[in-house]
Coordinates of C-alpha atoms and ligand atoms in Angstrom, one line a residue:
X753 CA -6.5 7.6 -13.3
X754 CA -4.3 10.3 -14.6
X755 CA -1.1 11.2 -12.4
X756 CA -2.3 13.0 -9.6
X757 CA 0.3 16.1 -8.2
X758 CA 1.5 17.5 -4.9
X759 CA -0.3 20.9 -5.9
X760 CA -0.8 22.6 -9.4
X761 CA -2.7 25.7 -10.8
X762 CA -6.0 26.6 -11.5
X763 CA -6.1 28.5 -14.8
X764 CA -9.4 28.9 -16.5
X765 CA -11.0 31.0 -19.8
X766 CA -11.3 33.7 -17.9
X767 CA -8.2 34.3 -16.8
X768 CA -6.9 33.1 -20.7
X769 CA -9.3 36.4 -21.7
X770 CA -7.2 38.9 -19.2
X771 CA -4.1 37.7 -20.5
X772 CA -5.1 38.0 -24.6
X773 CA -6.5 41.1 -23.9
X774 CA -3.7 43.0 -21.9
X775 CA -1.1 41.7 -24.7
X776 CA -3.5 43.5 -27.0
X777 CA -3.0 46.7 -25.1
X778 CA -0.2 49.0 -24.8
X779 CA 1.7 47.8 -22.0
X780 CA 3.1 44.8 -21.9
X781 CA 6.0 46.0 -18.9
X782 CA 4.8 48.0 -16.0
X783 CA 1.2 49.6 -16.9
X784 CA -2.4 50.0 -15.4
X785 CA -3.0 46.2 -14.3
X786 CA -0.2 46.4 -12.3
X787 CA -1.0 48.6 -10.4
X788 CA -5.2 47.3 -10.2
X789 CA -3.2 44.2 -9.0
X790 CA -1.4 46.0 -6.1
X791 CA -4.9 47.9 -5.2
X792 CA -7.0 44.7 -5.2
X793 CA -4.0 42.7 -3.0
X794 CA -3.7 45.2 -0.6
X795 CA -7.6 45.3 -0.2
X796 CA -7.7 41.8 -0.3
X797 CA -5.0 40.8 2.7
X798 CA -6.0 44.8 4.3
X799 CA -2.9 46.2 4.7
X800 CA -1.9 49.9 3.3
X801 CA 0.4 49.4 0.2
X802 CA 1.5 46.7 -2.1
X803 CA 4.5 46.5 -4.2
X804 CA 4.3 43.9 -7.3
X805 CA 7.5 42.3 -7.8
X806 CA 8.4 39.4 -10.5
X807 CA 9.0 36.9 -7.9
X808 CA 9.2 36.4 -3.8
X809 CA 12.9 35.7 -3.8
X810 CA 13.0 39.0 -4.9
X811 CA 10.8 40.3 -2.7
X812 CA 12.7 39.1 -0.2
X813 CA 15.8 40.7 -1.5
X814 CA 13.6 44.1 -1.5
X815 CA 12.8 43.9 2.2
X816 CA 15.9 43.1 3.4
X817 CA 17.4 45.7 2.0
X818 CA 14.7 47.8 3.0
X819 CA 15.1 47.1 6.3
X820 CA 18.5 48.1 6.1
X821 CA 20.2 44.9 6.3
X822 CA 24.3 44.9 6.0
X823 CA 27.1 42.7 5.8
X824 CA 27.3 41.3 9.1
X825 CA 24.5 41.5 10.5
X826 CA 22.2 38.4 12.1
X827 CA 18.3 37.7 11.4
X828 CA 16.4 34.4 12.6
X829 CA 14.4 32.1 11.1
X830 CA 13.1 28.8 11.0
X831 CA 15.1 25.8 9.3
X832 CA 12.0 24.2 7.6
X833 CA 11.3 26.3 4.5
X834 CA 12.1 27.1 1.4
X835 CA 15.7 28.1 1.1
X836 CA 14.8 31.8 -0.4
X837 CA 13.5 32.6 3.6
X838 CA 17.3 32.3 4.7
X839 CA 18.8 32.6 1.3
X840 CA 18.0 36.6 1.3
X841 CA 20.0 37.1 4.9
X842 CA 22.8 36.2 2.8
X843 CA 21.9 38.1 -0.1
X844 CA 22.9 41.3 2.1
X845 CA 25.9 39.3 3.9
X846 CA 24.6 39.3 6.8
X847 CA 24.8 35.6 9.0
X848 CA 21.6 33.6 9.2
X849 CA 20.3 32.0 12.4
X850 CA 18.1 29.0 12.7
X851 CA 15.6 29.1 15.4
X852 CA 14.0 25.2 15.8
X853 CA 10.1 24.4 14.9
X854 CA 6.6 24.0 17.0
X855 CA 6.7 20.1 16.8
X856 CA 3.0 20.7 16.0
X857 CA 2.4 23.3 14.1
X858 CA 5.8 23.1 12.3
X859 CA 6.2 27.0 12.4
X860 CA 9.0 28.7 14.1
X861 CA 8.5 28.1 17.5
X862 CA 8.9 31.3 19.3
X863 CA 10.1 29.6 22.4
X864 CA 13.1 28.6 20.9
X865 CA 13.4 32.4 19.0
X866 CA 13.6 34.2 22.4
X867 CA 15.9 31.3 24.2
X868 CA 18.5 31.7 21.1
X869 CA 17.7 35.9 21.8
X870 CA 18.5 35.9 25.4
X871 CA 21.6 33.7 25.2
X872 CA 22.9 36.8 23.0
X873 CA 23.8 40.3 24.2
X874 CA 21.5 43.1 23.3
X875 CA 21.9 44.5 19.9
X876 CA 23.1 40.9 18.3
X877 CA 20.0 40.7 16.0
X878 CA 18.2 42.8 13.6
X879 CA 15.5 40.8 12.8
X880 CA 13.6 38.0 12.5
X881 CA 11.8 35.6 9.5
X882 CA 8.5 34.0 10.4
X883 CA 7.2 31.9 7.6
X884 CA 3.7 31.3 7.5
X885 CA 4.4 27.6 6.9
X886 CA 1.9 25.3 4.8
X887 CA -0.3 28.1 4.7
X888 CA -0.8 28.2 8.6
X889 CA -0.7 31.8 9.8
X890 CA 2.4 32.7 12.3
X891 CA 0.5 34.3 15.3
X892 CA 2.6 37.6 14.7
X893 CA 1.1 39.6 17.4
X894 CA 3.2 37.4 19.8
X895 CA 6.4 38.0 17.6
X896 CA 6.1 41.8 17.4
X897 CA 5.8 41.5 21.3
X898 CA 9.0 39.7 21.6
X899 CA 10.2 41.5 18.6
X900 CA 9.6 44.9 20.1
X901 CA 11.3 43.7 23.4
X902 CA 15.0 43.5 21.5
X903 CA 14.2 46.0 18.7
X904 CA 13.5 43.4 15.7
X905 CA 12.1 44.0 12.9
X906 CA 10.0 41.2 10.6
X907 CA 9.5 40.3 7.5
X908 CA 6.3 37.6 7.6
X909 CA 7.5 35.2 4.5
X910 CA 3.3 34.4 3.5
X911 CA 4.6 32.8 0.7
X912 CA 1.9 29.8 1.5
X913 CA -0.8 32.0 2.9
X914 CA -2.7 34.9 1.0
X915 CA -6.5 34.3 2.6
X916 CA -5.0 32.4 6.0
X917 CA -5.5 34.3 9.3
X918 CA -4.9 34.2 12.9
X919 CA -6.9 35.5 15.7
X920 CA -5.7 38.4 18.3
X921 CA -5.7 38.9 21.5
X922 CA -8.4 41.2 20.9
X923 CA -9.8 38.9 18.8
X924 CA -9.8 40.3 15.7
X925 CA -8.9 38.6 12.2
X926 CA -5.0 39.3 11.3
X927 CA -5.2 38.0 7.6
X928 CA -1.1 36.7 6.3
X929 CA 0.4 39.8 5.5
X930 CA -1.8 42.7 6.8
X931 CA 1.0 45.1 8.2
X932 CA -0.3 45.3 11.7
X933 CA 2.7 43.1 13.5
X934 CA 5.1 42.0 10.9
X935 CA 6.7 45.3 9.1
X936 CA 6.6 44.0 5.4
X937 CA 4.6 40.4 4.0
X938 CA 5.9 38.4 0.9
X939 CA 3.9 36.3 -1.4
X940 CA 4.6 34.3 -3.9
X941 CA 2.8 33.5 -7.2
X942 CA 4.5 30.2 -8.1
X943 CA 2.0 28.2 -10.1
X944 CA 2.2 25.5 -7.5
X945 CA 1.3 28.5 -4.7
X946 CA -2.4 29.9 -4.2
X947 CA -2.2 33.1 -7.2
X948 CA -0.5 31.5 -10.2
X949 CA 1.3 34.2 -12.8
X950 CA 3.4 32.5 -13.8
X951 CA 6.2 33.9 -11.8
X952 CA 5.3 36.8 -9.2
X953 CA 5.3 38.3 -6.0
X954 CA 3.8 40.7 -3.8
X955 CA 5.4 42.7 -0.8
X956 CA 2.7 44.1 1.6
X957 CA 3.1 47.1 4.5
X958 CA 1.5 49.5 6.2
X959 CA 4.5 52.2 6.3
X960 CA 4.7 54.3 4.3
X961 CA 8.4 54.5 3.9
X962 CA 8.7 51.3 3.7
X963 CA 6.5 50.8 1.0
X964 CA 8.4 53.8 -1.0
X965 CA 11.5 52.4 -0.3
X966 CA 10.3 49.3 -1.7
X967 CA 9.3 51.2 -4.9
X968 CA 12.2 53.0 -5.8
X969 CA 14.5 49.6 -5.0
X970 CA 12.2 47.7 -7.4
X971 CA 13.2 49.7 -10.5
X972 CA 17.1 50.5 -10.2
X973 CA 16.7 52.9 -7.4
X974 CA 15.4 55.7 -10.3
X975 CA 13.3 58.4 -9.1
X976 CA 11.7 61.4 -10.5
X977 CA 11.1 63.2 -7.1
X978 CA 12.7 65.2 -5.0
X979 CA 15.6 65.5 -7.5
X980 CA 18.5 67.3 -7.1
X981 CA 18.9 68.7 -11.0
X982 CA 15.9 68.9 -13.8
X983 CA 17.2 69.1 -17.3
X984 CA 13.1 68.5 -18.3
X985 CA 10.4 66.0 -19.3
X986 CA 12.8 62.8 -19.8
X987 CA 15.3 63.8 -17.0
X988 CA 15.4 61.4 -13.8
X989 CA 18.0 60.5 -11.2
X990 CA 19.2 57.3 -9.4
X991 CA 19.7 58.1 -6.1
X992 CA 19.8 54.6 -4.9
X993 CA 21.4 51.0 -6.2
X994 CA 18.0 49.1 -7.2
X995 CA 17.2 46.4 -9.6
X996 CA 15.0 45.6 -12.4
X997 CA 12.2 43.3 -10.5
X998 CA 9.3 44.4 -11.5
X999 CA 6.0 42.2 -12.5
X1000 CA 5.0 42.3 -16.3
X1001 CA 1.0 43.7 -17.2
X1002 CA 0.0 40.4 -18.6
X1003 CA 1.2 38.4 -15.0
X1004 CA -0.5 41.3 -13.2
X1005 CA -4.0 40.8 -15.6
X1006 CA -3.7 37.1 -14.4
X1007 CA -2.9 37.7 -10.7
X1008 CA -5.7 40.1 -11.0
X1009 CA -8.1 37.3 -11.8
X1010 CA -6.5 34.7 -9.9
X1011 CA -6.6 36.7 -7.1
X1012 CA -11.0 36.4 -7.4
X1013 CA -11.0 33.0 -6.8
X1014 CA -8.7 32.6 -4.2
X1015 CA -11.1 32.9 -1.6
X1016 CA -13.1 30.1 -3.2
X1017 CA -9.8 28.2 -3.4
X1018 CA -8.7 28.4 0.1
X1019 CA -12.4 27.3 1.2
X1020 CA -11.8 23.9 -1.4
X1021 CA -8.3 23.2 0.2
X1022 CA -10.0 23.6 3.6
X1023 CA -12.8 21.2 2.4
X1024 CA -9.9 18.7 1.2
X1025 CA -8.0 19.6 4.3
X1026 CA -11.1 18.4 6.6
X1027 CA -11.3 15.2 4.6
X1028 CA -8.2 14.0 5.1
X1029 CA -8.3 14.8 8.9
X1030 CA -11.4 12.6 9.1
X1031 CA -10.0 9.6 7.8
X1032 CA -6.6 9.9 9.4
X1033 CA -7.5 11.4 13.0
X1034 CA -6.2 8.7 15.7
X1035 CA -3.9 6.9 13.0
X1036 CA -1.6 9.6 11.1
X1037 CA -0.4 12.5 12.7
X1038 CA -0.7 16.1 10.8
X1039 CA -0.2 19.7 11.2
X1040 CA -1.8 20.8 14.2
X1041 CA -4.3 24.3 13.8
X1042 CA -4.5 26.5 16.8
X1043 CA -7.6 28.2 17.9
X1044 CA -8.6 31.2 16.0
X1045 CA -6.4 30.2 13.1
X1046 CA -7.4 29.5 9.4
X1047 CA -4.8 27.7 7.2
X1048 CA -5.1 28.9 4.0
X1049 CA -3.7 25.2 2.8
X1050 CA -1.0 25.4 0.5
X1051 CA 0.0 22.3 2.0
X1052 CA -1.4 18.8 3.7
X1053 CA 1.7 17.4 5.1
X1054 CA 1.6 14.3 7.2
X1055 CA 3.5 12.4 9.2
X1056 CA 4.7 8.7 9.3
X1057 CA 7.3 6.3 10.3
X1058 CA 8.1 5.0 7.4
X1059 CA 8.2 7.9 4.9
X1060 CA 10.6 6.6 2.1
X1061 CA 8.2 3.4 1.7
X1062 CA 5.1 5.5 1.4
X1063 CA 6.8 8.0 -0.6
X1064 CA 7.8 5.5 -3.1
X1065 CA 4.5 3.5 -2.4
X1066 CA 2.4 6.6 -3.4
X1067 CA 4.7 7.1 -6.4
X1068 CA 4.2 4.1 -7.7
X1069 CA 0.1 4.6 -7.9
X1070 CA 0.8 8.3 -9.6
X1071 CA 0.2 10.0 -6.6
X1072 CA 3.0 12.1 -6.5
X1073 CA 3.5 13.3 -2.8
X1074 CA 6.5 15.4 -2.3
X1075 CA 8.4 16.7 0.9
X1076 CA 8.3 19.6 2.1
X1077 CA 11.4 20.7 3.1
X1078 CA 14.8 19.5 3.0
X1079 CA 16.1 21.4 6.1
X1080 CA 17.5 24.1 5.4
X1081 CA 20.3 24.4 7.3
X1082 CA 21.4 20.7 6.4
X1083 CA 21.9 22.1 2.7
X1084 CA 25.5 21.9 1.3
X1085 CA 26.1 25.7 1.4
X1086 CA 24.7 26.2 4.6
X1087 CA 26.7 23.0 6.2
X1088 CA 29.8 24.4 4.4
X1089 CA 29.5 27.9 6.1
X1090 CA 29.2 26.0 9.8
X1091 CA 25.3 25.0 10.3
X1092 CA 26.0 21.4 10.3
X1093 CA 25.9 20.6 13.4
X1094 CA 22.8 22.9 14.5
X1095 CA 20.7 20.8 17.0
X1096 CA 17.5 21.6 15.5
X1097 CA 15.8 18.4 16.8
X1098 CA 12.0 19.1 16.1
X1099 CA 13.5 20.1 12.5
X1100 CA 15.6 17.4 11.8
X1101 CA 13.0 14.6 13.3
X1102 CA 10.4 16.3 11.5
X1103 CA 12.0 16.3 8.6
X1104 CA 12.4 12.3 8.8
X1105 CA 8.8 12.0 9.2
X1106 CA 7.0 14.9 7.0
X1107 CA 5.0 13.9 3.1
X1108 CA 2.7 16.5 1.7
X1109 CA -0.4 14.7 -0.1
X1110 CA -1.8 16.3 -3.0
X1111 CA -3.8 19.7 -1.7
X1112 CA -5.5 22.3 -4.7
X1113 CA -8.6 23.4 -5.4
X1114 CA -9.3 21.5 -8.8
X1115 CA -8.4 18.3 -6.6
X1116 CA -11.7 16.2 -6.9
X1117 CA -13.5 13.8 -4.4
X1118 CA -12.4 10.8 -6.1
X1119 CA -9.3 11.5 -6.7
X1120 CA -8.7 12.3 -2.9
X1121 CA -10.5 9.3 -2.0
X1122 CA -7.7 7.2 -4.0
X1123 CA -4.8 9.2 -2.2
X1124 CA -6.5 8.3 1.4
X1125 CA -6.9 4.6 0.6
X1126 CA -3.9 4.6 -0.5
X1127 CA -1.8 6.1 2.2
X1128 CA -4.2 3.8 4.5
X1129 CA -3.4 0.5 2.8
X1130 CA 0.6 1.3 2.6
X1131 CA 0.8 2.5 6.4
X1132 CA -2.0 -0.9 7.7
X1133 CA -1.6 -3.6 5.3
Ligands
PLP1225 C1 8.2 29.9 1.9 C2 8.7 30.4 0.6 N1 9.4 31.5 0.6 C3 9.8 32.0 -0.6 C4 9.7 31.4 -1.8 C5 10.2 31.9 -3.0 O1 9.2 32.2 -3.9 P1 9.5 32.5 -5.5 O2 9.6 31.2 -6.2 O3 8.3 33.3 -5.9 O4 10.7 33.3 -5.6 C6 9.0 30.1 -1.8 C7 8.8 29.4 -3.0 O5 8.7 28.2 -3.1 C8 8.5 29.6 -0.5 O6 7.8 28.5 -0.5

C-alpha cells in the first residue's frame, strides 16, 4: 500500500482545464476569476462580501489591522492552533492572550475567555480569536454575546471549516464564516485545507466598511475614489499603508472549481469521520460534536495514552499521522516573550494526548480500514 497522509488535495482534470485556460487569457494577476471566486465564496458560506487574499496569514494581517489593532493592545485566543491565529496579534504589536480549550471539543472554551475577561478591568481587550478548530464550528452566537458585553470584536479563524456549521438559538444554520456574529471569517486554501490553490485565502463580512477596508489594505492602500487631486485616466492615490496580497487569476480559476466539490468533500470526510467513530467509540476518545453542529472535517484527531508509540507505530506502516498542534504558547518565541509558564491545563494535557489520522475526501475504504486496524492492534495488542 502506497504511503498513506494526514490530509492531501483533491485536484482533478477539471480543475487542470480552469487553470490552462485562465493562463491562456489576459490576466494572469488580479482579473475576472477573481472576483467569480469572491461571488461564489460569499454565496457559498452566505455572508455579504468576500475579499481574495494570497494566503490566511495574510488575511489575518488584513483583519487585524482592519479592526484597528495597535501596538499595545490585547486580543484572546486559544493556545491549540496554528501559530498564524496568534502570530497576527503580534504582527500589529499588540500582546496576545491565551484563553485554555473545551477538553472536548478542543475549541476555545468560552468559560475560560470570560474568567480571563472579568479578572481584567473594562477596556483591557479589543478582541478576541475563535478558531474553528479541526473543522468544528465555534458556536459564535455565544461569543458575540459575551463579546458585545466588553465591546470585542472577532475575527472567526475558519481556516478548517468552509461548509461546517453550528445551530442557533433560533435554530437556524450559521455556516463558518457567514458574518452574522463574528465581524470578519478567514480561510485558508492550503492544499492540505478543504479548497486547494495552491496558496490562498478568503476574508468574509457582512460590513460594508469592513469589507472596503479590507480592499483597499489588500493592494497597498491605493484607491481611485474619493481622491483628493485628478491629474486623469492613470492618476490614483494611496491614502493608506497596504500591501501587495492579492490572489493570482489562475489560483482564483482553481478555487473556483474547488470550491464545487467541497460540499461533496465535507460529506466524504463526514462519511470517513463516522467510520472511525464506529470502530473506536468505548475504546479511543475523540473530538466531541455538539448538537446542531456539522464539522466540516479538516481533521480526525484522536486521543491516546501513549501517543509517541502510536505515532511512531503508525509511521512505520506508512500511515503518516501527524499532531495537530504544538501549543502555541509553549513555542520558543512565545516562551521567550513570557507565556511559559501559562497554566493552560486542558491545552497542555491535550496536547500530550492528541494524533490526527488521515481524513480527505480521495481517502478510500480500504485504506481507512488499514489505518483503524492499525491504531487498534498498537493501542490492544
Ligand atoms: C487555523 C489556521 N489559521 C491560519 C492558518 C494560516 O493559513 P495559510 O497557510 O493559508 O497562511 C492555518 C494554516 O495552517 C491554520 O490552520
Amino acid at each position: 500500500m502506497n504511503k498513506i497522509p494526514y490530509g492531501r488535495q483533491n485536484i482533478d482534470q477539471n480543475d487542470i482545464d480552469a487553470v490552462v485556460l485562465t493562463l491562456q487569457s489576459d490576466y494572469l494577476t488580479q482579473g475576472p476569476k477573481v472576483k467569480k471566486f469572491e461571488v461564489k465564496f460569499s454565496e457559498y458560506v452566505g455572508a455579504k462580501y468576500a475579499v481574495a487574499v494570497n494566503n490566511a496569514t495574510s488575511g489575518l494581517h488584513l483583519s487585524v489591522l482592519a479592526l484597528n489593532l495597535y501596538k499595545g493592545d490585547r486580543v484572546i485566543t486559544t493556545p491549540i492552533t496554528f501559530a498564524a491565529s496568534a502570530n497576527c496579534i503580534r504582527y500589529a504589536g499588540a500582546e496576545v492572550w491565551f484563553a485554555d480549550i473545551d477538553p472536548d471539543t478542543y475549541l476555545l472554551d468560552i468559560n475560560s475567555v470570560k474568567e480571563l475577561i472579568e479578572s481584567k478591568p473594562k477596556g483591557f481587550f479589543k478582541g478576541i480569536i475563535p478558531v474553528d478548530f479541526a473543522g468544528l464550528p465555534v458556536n459564535m452566537e455565544e461569543f458575540r454575546a459575551l463579546a458585545d458585553m466588553h465591546n470585542l470584536w472577532i475575527i472567526e479563524d475558519a481556516c478548517h471549516a468552509p461548509g461546517g456549521y453550528f445551530t442557533d438559538s433560533k435554530s437556524e444554520k450559521n455556516f463558518c464564516g457567514n458574518g452574522r456574529y463574528a465581524d470578519i471569517g478567514v480561510f485558508s486554501f492550503h492544499p492540505v485545507k478543504h479548497i486547494a490553490c495552491g496558496e490562498g485565502g478568503m476574508l468574509t463580512t457582512n460590513s460594508k466598511e469592513l469589507y472596503e477596508k479590507l480592499m483597499l489594505l489588500r493592494t497597498h492602500g491605493i484607491t481611485k475614489d474619493n481622491m483628493q487631486e485628478n491629474h486623469g485616466n492613470w492618476y490614483y492615490e494611496m491614502i493608506e499603508l497596504g500591501f501587495n496580497y492579492r490572489l493570482t487569476d489562475f489560483q482564483s480559476a482553481l478555487g473556483i472549481t474547488q470550491l464545487e466539490k467541497n460540499k461533496k468533500g465535507v460529506e466524504r470526510r463526514n462519511k470517513i469521520s463516522l467510520a472511525y467513530k464506529k470502530a473506536f467509540k468505548g475504546k479511543i476518545k475523540f473530538q466531541d460534536l455538539p448538537k446542531g453542529t456539522y464539522n466540516a472535517h479538516h481533521l480526525f484527531i484522536i486521543e491516546v495514552e501513549n501517543r509517541k508509540e502510536l505515532y511512531d507505530f503508525l509511521h512505520s506502516k506508512g500511515i503518516l499521522a501527524q499532531i495537530h498542534y504544538v501549543p502555541v504558547h509553549t513555542m520558543p518565541y512565545y516562551k521567550n516573550i513570557g507565556y511559559a509558564d501559562a497554566g493552560l491545563v486542558h491545552a497542555e494535557k491535550y496536547y500530550s494526548r492528541c494524533i490526527s489520522l488521515p481524513m480527505y475526501p480521495t481517502l478510500t475504504d480500504e485504506e481507512q480500514k488499514y489505518v483503524i486496524e492499525n491504531v487498534l492492534s498498537s493501542i490492544y495488542e
